[in-house]
Amino acid sequence: MLEFAEKSLTVKIDTSKCDTCETKACAEACKKYARGLLGIDDKGRASVAHRDAEEVLRLGTECLACELACKTKGNNAITIEVPVKGLDEYLAKRK
């Protein structure tokens, strides 16, 4: 499992699913729509190991392209969590 933070979200990747992924669509989408933060390591898995923590925070554009590409063209291994301040309280009031 790979997990890293960008400015206001957390990206979680089940890298075991990368082993059978033929497209590596996540990295292509990151390169095309963002700044190429996400790469593929020598084992064929999604990785940010080629960047240091400061670069990950600086280069992350929070575009969500990797998640969508993985879901539609890959193995559905990426989940992006975006906390929304006050959402839980709002939802509790609606019940």
XYZ file of C-alpha atoms in Angstrom:
95
model
C 0.000 0.000 0.000
C 1.294 3.421 -0.947
C -0.090 6.481 0.793
C 0.991 10.082 0.370
C -0.414 13.503 1.111
C -0.829 16.438 -1.197
C -1.888 19.865 0.026
C -5.445 19.037 1.087
C -5.977 15.385 0.198
C -4.538 11.917 0.691
C -3.831 9.474 -2.130
C -3.971 5.759 -1.287
C -2.831 3.172 -3.813
C -3.188 -0.589 -3.408
C 0.086 -1.326 -5.181
C -0.590 -5.071 -5.213
C -3.136 -4.356 -7.954
C -0.403 -2.725 -10.038
C 1.203 -6.124 -10.627
C -1.567 -7.175 -13.019
C -2.274 -3.758 -14.487
C -1.345 -3.624 -18.155
C -2.060 0.047 -18.821
C -0.314 1.949 -15.990
C -2.922 4.584 -16.836
C -2.427 6.407 -13.534
C 1.111 7.509 -14.357
C 0.178 8.478 -17.902
C -2.723 10.593 -16.623
C -0.491 12.248 -14.036
C 2.042 13.103 -16.712
C -0.610 14.385 -19.125
C -2.906 16.333 -16.785
C -0.641 17.219 -13.863
C 3.089 17.474 -13.216
C 4.126 13.839 -13.468
C 4.262 13.335 -9.730
C 3.211 9.695 -9.957
C 5.614 7.321 -11.642
C 6.091 3.590 -12.129
C 8.918 1.896 -10.235
C 11.144 -0.947 -11.413
C 8.584 -3.483 -10.134
C 5.856 -1.938 -12.310
C 4.046 -0.346 -9.391
C 2.799 3.202 -8.897
C 5.332 5.185 -6.905
C 6.432 8.611 -5.726
C 9.773 7.279 -4.462
C 11.597 9.273 -7.132
C 10.450 12.445 -5.308
C 11.144 13.650 -1.797
C 8.296 14.598 0.569
C 8.692 18.310 -0.143
C 8.426 17.729 -3.898
C 5.299 15.623 -3.447
C 3.600 18.484 -1.602
C 4.872 21.104 -4.048
C 4.158 19.220 -7.273
C 0.802 17.686 -6.321
C -1.951 19.481 -8.233
C -4.861 17.576 -6.683
C -6.346 17.051 -10.135
C -7.690 13.516 -9.387
C -6.664 12.321 -12.874
C -4.755 9.299 -11.556
C -7.797 8.010 -9.652
C -10.120 8.374 -12.637
C -7.636 6.801 -15.065
C -6.993 3.876 -12.730
C -10.716 3.334 -12.220
C -11.617 3.451 -15.921
C -8.517 2.045 -17.618
C -6.560 0.307 -14.861
C -7.256 -1.976 -11.885
C -9.177 0.426 -9.611
C -6.317 0.595 -7.118
C -6.411 4.311 -6.260
C -8.567 6.057 -3.691
C -8.293 9.758 -3.029
C -9.646 11.085 0.238
C -10.581 14.743 0.381
C -11.667 15.891 3.831
C -14.428 18.459 3.805
C -14.430 20.560 6.963
C -17.841 20.560 8.594
C -19.327 17.810 6.391
C -19.954 15.353 9.228
C -21.738 17.999 11.289
C -23.806 19.063 8.298
C -24.838 15.493 7.528
C -25.723 14.880 11.200
C -28.065 17.887 11.167
C -29.879 16.568 8.097
C -30.959 13.333 9.838
